[in-house]
Amino acid sequence: MMAVIQRIAPQVDRMFICLNEYNEIPAELGQFGNVEAMIPDRDLKDLGKFAFEAGRDDIVFTVDDDILYPSDYVANTLALAGRVGLNGNIVGYQGNAWVYKKRLNTYGWRNFLFFKACAGIIGVTNLGTGTACMLGRHMPTIADLAGSEGFVDFRFSRLQIERGRSLWVLPRNDDYIERNLPENLKASSLFDTVARSGRMDVQQETWRLMNNVPQNSGTPFGD
């Protein structure tokens, strides 16, 4: 967690942190004058990113503690977002586009992993909330997302699409953003324990998203 705070806090006006499963706020957070931390009354998992209220005109970055962000992350993201415009658009670096694959003669996922290169601005069906950027007015409330703990990306993306907004992944080189999850903890990640669990609530949320595949899915911005 501290590695993420040390990288992100200097780049933003305010940084809010949800401390799931903490008993007290670490004293070392006091060195950051713009960091506000809270301990929820239950484990919110990935919903914790949305436990804070943003102003309508704020620019919000949602981040995770298992990702290492570069020192120019905010400035670079804002520059790229300016090409798309944040009014009615949500941008980020991790996503999945449901597309027709000619070689296979079937539909399937085209995946954009945050630590892998991406050549352009591409529309997606599902946008990862660990590397997302949006206007405060487009940020869903924690009430909107209740029940999607562990698979919030699916609910987040569906709500944005239903509300008429487009989702885009941004260009970058390999390892511009780095993974920070120790190998021995990968099996305990939300992706492995929840998203890939086969649970009915996860399947239902995925199906609801699949019923809202946007027209820009897999399409470069401007095409």
Coordinates of C-alpha atoms in Angstrom, one line a residue:
M1 CA 0.0 0.0 0.0
M2 CA 2.7 2.5 0.9
A3 CA 4.4 2.1 -2.4
V4 CA 1.2 3.2 -4.2
I5 CA 0.6 6.1 -1.8
Q6 CA 4.2 7.4 -2.2
R7 CA 3.7 7.4 -6.0
I8 CA 0.2 8.7 -6.3
A9 CA -0.1 11.2 -3.4
P10 CA 2.4 13.7 -4.9
Q11 CA 0.4 13.7 -8.2
V12 CA -3.1 14.6 -6.8
D13 CA -4.8 17.2 -4.7
R14 CA -6.4 14.6 -2.4
M15 CA -6.0 10.9 -2.0
F16 CA -8.7 8.8 -0.2
I17 CA -7.8 5.3 1.1
C18 CA -10.2 2.6 2.2
L19 CA -8.4 0.4 4.7
N20 CA -10.3 -2.9 4.5
E21 CA -9.7 -5.2 7.5
Y22 CA -7.5 -2.7 9.4
N23 CA -8.0 -2.2 13.1
E24 CA -6.3 1.3 13.1
I25 CA -5.0 3.8 10.7
P26 CA -1.3 3.4 10.2
A27 CA 0.7 6.3 11.8
E28 CA 2.9 6.5 8.7
L29 CA 0.0 7.9 6.7
G30 CA 0.4 11.1 8.7
Q31 CA 3.4 12.1 6.6
F32 CA 1.1 12.8 3.7
G33 CA -0.8 16.0 4.1
N34 CA -3.3 15.2 1.4
V35 CA -4.2 11.6 2.3
E36 CA -7.5 10.8 4.1
A37 CA -8.0 7.2 5.3
M38 CA -11.1 5.4 6.6
I39 CA -11.7 2.0 8.0
P40 CA -15.1 0.6 6.9
D41 CA -17.3 -1.4 9.2
R42 CA -17.0 -4.4 6.9
D43 CA -14.6 -5.6 4.2
L44 CA -15.7 -3.7 1.1
K45 CA -13.1 -5.4 -1.1
D46 CA -12.9 -3.5 -4.4
L47 CA -16.0 -1.4 -3.6
G48 CA -13.7 0.6 -1.2
K49 CA -12.6 2.7 -4.1
F50 CA -16.1 4.1 -4.3
A51 CA -16.6 4.7 -0.5
F52 CA -15.8 8.4 -1.0
E53 CA -17.9 11.2 -2.4
A54 CA -16.4 13.3 -5.2
G55 CA -17.4 16.7 -6.5
R56 CA -19.2 16.8 -9.8
D57 CA -16.3 18.5 -11.6
D58 CA -13.5 16.6 -9.8
I59 CA -11.3 14.4 -11.9
V60 CA -11.2 11.1 -10.1
F61 CA -8.6 8.4 -10.5
T62 CA -9.4 5.0 -8.9
V63 CA -6.3 2.9 -8.0
D64 CA -5.4 -0.4 -6.4
D65 CA -2.7 -1.3 -3.9
D66 CA -1.3 -4.1 -6.1
I67 CA -0.4 -1.9 -9.0
L68 CA 2.7 0.4 -9.3
Y69 CA 1.9 3.7 -11.1
P70 CA 4.6 5.8 -12.8
S71 CA 5.6 9.3 -11.6
D72 CA 3.8 10.9 -14.6
Y73 CA 0.7 8.7 -14.3
V74 CA -1.8 11.5 -13.6
A75 CA -0.3 14.0 -16.1
N76 CA 0.0 11.5 -18.8
T77 CA -3.5 10.1 -18.3
L78 CA -5.0 13.6 -18.3
A79 CA -3.2 14.4 -21.6
L80 CA -4.5 11.2 -23.2
A81 CA -8.0 11.8 -21.8
G82 CA -8.0 15.2 -23.3
R83 CA -8.0 13.6 -26.7
V84 CA -11.2 11.7 -25.9
G85 CA -12.9 14.2 -23.5
L86 CA -14.0 13.1 -20.1
N87 CA -17.6 14.4 -20.5
G88 CA -19.4 11.2 -21.3
N89 CA -16.3 9.0 -21.5
I90 CA -14.4 6.9 -18.9
V91 CA -10.8 6.0 -19.6
G92 CA -8.2 3.6 -18.2
Y93 CA -5.6 1.1 -18.9
Q94 CA -7.2 -2.3 -18.2
G95 CA -10.1 -3.5 -20.2
N96 CA -11.8 -6.2 -22.2
A97 CA -13.6 -5.7 -25.6
W98 CA -16.2 -8.2 -26.8
V99 CA -15.4 -8.4 -30.6
Y100 CA -15.9 -10.6 -33.6
K101 CA -12.7 -12.6 -34.3
K102 CA -12.5 -13.3 -38.1
R103 CA -9.8 -15.9 -37.7
L104 CA -11.9 -18.0 -35.4
N105 CA -15.2 -17.0 -37.0
T106 CA -16.7 -16.3 -33.6
Y107 CA -17.1 -13.7 -30.9
G108 CA -14.7 -13.5 -28.0
W109 CA -12.8 -11.2 -25.7
R110 CA -9.9 -9.0 -26.8
N111 CA -8.0 -8.3 -23.6
F112 CA -6.0 -5.2 -22.7
L113 CA -3.8 -5.8 -19.7
F114 CA -2.5 -2.7 -17.9
F115 CA 1.1 -3.9 -17.9
K116 CA 1.1 -4.7 -21.7
A117 CA 1.5 -2.3 -24.5
C118 CA -1.5 -0.8 -26.3
A119 CA -1.0 1.1 -29.5
G120 CA -4.0 3.4 -29.5
I121 CA -7.2 4.5 -27.7
I122 CA -9.6 1.5 -28.0
G123 CA -13.2 1.1 -27.0
V124 CA -14.0 -1.7 -24.5
T125 CA -16.9 -3.5 -22.9
N126 CA -15.4 -3.9 -19.5
L127 CA -13.0 -1.3 -17.9
G128 CA -10.8 -2.1 -14.9
T129 CA -11.3 0.2 -12.0
G130 CA -7.8 -0.2 -10.7
T131 CA -6.6 2.2 -13.5
A132 CA -9.7 4.2 -14.3
C133 CA -10.1 8.0 -14.7
M134 CA -13.5 9.8 -14.8
L135 CA -15.3 13.0 -13.8
G136 CA -16.8 13.0 -10.4
R137 CA -20.3 13.3 -11.9
H138 CA -19.8 9.9 -13.6
M139 CA -18.5 8.1 -10.5
P140 CA -21.1 5.6 -9.2
T141 CA -22.0 5.6 -5.6
I142 CA -21.2 2.7 -3.3
A143 CA -25.0 2.1 -3.2
D144 CA -25.0 1.7 -6.9
L145 CA -22.3 -1.0 -6.7
A146 CA -23.6 -2.8 -3.6
G147 CA -23.5 -6.6 -4.1
S148 CA -20.7 -6.6 -6.6
E149 CA -17.9 -6.9 -4.0
G150 CA -15.0 -8.7 -5.7
F151 CA -16.3 -8.1 -9.2
V152 CA -17.0 -4.4 -9.2
D153 CA -15.5 -3.8 -12.7
F154 CA -18.5 -5.7 -14.3
R155 CA -21.1 -3.6 -12.4
F156 CA -19.2 -0.4 -12.9
S157 CA -18.9 -0.9 -16.6
R158 CA -22.5 -1.9 -17.1
L159 CA -23.8 1.1 -15.2
Q160 CA -21.6 3.4 -17.3
I161 CA -22.8 1.9 -20.6
E162 CA -26.4 2.0 -19.4
R163 CA -26.0 5.7 -18.6
G164 CA -24.8 6.4 -22.1
R165 CA -21.1 6.7 -21.5
S166 CA -18.2 5.1 -23.5
L167 CA -15.3 3.2 -22.0
W168 CA -11.8 3.4 -23.5
V169 CA -8.3 2.0 -22.8
L170 CA -5.4 4.3 -23.4
P171 CA -2.1 3.8 -25.3
R172 CA 1.1 2.9 -23.4
N173 CA 4.3 0.8 -23.7
D174 CA 5.0 -2.5 -21.9
D175 CA 5.3 -2.1 -18.1
Y176 CA 4.5 1.6 -18.2
I177 CA 2.3 0.5 -15.3
E178 CA 3.7 -2.4 -13.3
R179 CA 2.2 -5.3 -11.4
N180 CA 2.9 -5.3 -7.6
L181 CA 1.3 -8.5 -6.5
P182 CA 3.7 -11.0 -4.9
E183 CA 3.7 -14.4 -6.6
N184 CA 2.6 -16.1 -3.4
L185 CA -0.5 -13.9 -3.1
K186 CA -1.8 -14.3 -6.7
A187 CA -4.0 -17.3 -5.7
S188 CA -5.7 -15.1 -3.1
S189 CA -6.4 -12.2 -5.5
L190 CA -10.0 -11.1 -6.1
F191 CA -9.7 -12.2 -9.7
D192 CA -8.9 -15.8 -8.7
T193 CA -11.1 -16.0 -5.7
V194 CA -14.2 -14.2 -6.9
A195 CA -14.2 -13.2 -10.6
R196 CA -13.2 -16.8 -11.7
S197 CA -15.1 -18.6 -9.0
G198 CA -18.2 -19.5 -11.2
R199 CA -20.5 -18.0 -8.5
M200 CA -24.0 -17.3 -9.8
D201 CA -24.0 -13.6 -8.8
V202 CA -20.7 -13.1 -10.7
Q203 CA -22.2 -14.9 -13.8
Q204 CA -25.4 -12.9 -13.6
E205 CA -23.5 -9.6 -13.5
T206 CA -21.4 -10.8 -16.4
W207 CA -24.5 -11.7 -18.4
R208 CA -26.1 -8.3 -17.7
L209 CA -22.9 -6.6 -19.0
M210 CA -22.9 -8.8 -22.1
N211 CA -26.4 -7.7 -22.9
N212 CA -25.0 -4.1 -23.1
V213 CA -22.0 -4.6 -25.4
P214 CA -21.4 -1.0 -26.7
Q215 CA -20.9 -0.2 -30.4
N216 CA -17.4 1.1 -29.8
S217 CA -16.2 -2.3 -28.3
G218 CA -12.8 -3.1 -30.0
T219 CA -12.9 0.1 -32.1
P220 CA -10.1 2.7 -32.2
F221 CA -11.2 6.1 -31.1
G222 CA -12.2 8.3 -34.0
D223 CA -13.2 5.4 -36.3

